[in-house]
N, CA, C and O atoms as a GROMACS GRO file, in nm:
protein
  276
    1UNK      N    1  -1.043  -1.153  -0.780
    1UNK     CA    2  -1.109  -1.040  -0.719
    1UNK      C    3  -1.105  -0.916  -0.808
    1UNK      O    4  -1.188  -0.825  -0.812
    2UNK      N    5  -1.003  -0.929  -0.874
    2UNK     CA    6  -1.034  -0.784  -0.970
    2UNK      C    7  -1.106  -0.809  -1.099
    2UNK      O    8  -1.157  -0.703  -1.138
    3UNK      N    9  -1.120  -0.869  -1.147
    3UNK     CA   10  -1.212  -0.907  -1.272
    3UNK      C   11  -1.355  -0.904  -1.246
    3UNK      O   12  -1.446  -0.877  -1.325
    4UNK      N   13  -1.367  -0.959  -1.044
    4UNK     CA   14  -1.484  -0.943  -1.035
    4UNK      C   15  -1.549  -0.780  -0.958
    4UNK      O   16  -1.661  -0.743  -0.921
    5UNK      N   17  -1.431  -0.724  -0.960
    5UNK     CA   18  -1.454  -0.550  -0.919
    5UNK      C   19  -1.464  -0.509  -1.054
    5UNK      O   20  -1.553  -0.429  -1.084
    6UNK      N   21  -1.382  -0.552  -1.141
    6UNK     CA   22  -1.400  -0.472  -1.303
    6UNK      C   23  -1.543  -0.485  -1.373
    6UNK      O   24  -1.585  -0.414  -1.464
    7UNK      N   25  -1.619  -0.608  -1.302
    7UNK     CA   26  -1.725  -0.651  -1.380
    7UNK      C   27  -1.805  -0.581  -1.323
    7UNK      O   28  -1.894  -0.531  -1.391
    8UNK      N   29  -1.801  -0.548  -1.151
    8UNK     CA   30  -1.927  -0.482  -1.112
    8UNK      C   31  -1.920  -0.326  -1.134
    8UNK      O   32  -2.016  -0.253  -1.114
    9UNK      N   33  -1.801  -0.283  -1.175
    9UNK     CA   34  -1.774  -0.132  -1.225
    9UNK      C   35  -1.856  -0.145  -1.314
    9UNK      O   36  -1.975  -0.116  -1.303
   10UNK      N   37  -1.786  -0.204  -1.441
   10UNK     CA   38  -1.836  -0.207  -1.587
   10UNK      C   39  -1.998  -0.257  -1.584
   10UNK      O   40  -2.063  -0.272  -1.688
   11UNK      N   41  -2.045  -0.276  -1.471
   11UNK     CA   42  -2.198  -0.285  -1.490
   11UNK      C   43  -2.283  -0.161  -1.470
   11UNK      O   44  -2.398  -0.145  -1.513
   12UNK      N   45  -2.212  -0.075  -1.397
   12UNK     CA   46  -2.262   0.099  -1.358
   12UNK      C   47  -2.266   0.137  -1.513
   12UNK      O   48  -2.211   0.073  -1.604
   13UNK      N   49  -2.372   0.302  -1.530
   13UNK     CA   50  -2.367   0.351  -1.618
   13UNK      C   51  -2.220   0.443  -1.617
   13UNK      O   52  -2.189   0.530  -1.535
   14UNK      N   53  -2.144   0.396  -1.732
   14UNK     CA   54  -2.071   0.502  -1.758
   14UNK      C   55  -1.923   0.404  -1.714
   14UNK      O   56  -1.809   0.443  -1.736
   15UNK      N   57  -1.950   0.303  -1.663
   15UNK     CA   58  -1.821   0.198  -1.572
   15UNK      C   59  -1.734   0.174  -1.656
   15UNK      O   60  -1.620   0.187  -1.611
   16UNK      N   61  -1.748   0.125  -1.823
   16UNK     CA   62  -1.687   0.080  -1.883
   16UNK      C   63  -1.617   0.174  -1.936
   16UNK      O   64  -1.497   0.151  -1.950
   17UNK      N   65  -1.682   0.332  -1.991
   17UNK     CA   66  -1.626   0.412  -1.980
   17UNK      C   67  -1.446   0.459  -1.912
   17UNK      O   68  -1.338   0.490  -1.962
   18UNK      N   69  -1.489   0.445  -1.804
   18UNK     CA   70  -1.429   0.437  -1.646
   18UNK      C   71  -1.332   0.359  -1.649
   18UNK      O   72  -1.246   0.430  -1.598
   19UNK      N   73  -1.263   0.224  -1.682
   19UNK     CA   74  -1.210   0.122  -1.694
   19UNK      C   75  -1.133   0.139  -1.822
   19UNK      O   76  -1.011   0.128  -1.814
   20UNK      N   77  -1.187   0.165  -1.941
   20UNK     CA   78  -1.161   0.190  -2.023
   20UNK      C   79  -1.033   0.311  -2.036
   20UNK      O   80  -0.919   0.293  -2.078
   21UNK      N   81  -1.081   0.412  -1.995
   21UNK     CA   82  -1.005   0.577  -1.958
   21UNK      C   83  -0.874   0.491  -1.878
   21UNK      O   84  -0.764   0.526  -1.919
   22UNK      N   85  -0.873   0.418  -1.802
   22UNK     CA   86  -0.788   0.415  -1.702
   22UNK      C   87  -0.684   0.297  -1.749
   22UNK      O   88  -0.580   0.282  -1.685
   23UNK      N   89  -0.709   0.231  -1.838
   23UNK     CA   90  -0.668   0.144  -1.932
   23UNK      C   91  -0.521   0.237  -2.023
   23UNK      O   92  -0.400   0.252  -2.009
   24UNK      N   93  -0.620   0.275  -2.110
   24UNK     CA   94  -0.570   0.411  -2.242
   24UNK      C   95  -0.489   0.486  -2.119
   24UNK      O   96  -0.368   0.474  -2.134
   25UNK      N   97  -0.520   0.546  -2.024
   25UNK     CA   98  -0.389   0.636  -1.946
   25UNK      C   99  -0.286   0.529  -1.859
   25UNK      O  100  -0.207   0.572  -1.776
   26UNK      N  101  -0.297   0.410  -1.884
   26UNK     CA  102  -0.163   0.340  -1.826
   26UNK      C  103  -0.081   0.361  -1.930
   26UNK      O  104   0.023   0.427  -1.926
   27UNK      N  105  -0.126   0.307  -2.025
   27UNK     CA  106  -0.063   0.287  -2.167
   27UNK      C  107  -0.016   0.394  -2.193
   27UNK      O  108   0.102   0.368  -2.211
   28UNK      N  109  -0.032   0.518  -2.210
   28UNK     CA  110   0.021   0.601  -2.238
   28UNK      C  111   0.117   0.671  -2.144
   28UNK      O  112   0.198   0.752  -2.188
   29UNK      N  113   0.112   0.646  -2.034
   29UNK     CA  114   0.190   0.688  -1.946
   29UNK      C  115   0.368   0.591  -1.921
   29UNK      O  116   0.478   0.616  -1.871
   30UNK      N  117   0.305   0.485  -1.986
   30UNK     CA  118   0.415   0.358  -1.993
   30UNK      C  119   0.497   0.386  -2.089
   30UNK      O  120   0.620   0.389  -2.084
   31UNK      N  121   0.401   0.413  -2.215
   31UNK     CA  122   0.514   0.483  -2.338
   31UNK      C  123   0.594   0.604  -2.310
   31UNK      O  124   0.704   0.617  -2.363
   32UNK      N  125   0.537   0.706  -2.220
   32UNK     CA  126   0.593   0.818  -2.194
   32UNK      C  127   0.684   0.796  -2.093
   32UNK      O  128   0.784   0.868  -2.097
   33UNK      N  129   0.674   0.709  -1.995
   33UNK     CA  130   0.836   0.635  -1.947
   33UNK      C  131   0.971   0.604  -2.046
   33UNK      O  132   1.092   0.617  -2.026
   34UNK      N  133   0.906   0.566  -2.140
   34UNK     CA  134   1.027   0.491  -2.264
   34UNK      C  135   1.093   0.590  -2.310
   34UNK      O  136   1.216   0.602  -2.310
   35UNK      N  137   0.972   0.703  -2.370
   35UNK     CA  138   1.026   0.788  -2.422
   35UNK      C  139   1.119   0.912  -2.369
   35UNK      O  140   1.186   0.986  -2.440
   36UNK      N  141   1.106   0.915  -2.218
   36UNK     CA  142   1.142   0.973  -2.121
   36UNK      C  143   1.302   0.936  -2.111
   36UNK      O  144   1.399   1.009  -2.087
   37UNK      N  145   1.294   0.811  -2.134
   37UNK     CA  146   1.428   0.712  -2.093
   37UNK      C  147   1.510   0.746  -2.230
   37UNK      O  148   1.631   0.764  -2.222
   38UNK      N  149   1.435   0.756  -2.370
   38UNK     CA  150   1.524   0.714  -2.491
   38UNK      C  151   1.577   0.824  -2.496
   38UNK      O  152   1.681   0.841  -2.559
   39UNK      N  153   1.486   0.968  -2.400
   39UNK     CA  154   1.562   1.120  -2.434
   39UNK      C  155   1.706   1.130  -2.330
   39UNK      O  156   1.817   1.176  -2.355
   40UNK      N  157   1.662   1.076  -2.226
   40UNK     CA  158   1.778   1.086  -2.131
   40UNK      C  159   1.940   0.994  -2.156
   40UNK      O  160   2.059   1.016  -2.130
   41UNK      N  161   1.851   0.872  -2.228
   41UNK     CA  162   1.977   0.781  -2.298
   41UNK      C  163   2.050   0.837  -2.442
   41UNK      O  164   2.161   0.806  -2.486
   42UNK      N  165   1.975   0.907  -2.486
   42UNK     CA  166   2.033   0.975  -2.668
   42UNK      C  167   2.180   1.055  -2.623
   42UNK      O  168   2.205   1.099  -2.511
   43UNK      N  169   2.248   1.060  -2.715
   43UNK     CA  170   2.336   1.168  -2.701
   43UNK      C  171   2.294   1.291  -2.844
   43UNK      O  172   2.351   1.399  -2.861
   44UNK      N  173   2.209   1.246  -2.911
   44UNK     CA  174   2.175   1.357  -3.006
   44UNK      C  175   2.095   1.423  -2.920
   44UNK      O  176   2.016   1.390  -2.832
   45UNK      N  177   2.143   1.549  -2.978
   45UNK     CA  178   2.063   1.722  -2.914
   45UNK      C  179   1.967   1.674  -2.971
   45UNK      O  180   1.899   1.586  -2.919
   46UNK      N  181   1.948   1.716  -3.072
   46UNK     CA  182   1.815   1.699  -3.184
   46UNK      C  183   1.707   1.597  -3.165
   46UNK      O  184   1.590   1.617  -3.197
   47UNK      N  185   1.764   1.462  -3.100
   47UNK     CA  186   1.664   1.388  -3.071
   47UNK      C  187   1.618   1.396  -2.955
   47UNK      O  188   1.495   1.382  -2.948
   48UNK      N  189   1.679   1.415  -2.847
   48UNK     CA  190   1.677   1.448  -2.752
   48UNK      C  191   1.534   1.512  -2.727
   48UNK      O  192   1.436   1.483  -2.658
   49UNK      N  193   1.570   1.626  -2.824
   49UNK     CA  194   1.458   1.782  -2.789
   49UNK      C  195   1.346   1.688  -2.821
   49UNK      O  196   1.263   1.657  -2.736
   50UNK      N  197   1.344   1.642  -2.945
   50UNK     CA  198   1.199   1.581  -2.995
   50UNK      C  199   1.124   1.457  -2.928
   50UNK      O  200   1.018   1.411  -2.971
   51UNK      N  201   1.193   1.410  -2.817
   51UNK     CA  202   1.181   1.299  -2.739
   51UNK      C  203   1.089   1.332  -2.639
   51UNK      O  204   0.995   1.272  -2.587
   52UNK      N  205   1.168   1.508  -2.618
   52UNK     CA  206   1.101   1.574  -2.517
   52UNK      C  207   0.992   1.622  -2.511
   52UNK      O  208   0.911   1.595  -2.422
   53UNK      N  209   0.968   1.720  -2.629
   53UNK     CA  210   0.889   1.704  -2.667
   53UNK      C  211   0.728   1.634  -2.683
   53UNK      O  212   0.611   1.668  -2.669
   54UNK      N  213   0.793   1.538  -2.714
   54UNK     CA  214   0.702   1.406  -2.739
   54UNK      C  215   0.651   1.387  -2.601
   54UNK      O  216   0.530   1.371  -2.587
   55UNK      N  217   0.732   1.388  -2.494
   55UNK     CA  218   0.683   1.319  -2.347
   55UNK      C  219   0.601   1.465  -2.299
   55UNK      O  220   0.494   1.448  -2.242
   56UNK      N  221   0.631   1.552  -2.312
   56UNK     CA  222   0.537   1.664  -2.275
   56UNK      C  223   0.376   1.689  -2.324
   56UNK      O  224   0.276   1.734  -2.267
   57UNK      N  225   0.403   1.635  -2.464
   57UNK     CA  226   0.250   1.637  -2.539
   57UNK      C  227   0.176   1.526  -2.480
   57UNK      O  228   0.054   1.538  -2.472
   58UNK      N  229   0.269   1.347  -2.408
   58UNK     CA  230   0.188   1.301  -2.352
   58UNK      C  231   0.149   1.333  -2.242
   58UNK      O  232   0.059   1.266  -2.192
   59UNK      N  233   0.200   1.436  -2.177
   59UNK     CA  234   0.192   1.463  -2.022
   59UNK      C  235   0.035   1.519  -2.027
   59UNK      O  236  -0.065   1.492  -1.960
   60UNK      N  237   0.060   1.614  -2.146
   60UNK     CA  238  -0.087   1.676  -2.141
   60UNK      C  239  -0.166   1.648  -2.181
   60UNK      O  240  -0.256   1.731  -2.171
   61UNK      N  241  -0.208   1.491  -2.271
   61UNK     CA  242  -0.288   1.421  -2.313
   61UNK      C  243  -0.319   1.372  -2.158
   61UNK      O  244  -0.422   1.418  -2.110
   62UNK      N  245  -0.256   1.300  -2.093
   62UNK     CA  246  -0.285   1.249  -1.958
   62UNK      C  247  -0.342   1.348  -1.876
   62UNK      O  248  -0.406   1.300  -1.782
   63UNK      N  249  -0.338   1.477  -1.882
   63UNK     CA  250  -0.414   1.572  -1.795
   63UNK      C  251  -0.555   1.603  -1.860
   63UNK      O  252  -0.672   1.603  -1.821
   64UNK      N  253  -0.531   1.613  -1.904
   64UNK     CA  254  -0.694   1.656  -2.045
   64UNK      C  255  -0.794   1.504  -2.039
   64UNK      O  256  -0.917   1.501  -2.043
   65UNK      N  257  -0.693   1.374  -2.027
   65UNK     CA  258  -0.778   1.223  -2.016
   65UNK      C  259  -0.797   1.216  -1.880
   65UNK      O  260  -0.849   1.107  -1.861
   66UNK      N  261  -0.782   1.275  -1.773
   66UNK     CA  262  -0.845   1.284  -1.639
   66UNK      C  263  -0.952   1.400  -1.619
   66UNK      O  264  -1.020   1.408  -1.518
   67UNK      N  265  -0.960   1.488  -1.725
   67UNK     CA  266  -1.031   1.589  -1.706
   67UNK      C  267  -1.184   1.557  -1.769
   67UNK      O  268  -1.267   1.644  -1.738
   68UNK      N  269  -1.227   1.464  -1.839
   68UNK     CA  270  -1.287   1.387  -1.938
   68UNK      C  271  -1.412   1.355  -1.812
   68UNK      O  272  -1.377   1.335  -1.696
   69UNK      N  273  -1.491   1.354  -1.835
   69UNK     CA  274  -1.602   1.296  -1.748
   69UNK      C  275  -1.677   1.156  -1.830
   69UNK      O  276  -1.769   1.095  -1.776
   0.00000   0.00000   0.00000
């Protein structure tokens, strides 16, 4: 059933688009779990920050990839 909802999406203009976007923001949201985890597991300051960092710049890639038409 979902392959055959993905197919009748991806047949709309713009569907694959659509599928696509929502694809790329799992993925990135999955890495930004890890990285979330490797800052909270580090005991380096230093890595820590840059971990953080890191998960914040994806936060706002994920807001900016919903903002996307």
């Amino acid at each position: 059933l979902l392959r055959q909802a993905q197919h009748a999406v991806a047949a709309k203009v713009g569907g694959a688009t659509q599928i696509a976007r929502q694809i790329v923001a799992g993925k990135i949201q999955n890495r930004r779990n890890s990285v979330m985890r490797a800052a909270r597991d580090t005991q380096n300051e230093e890595a820590k920050k840059s971990l953080t960092d890191v998960a914040t710049t994806m936060a706002n890639i994920l807001i900016r990839l919903k903002e996307i038409n």
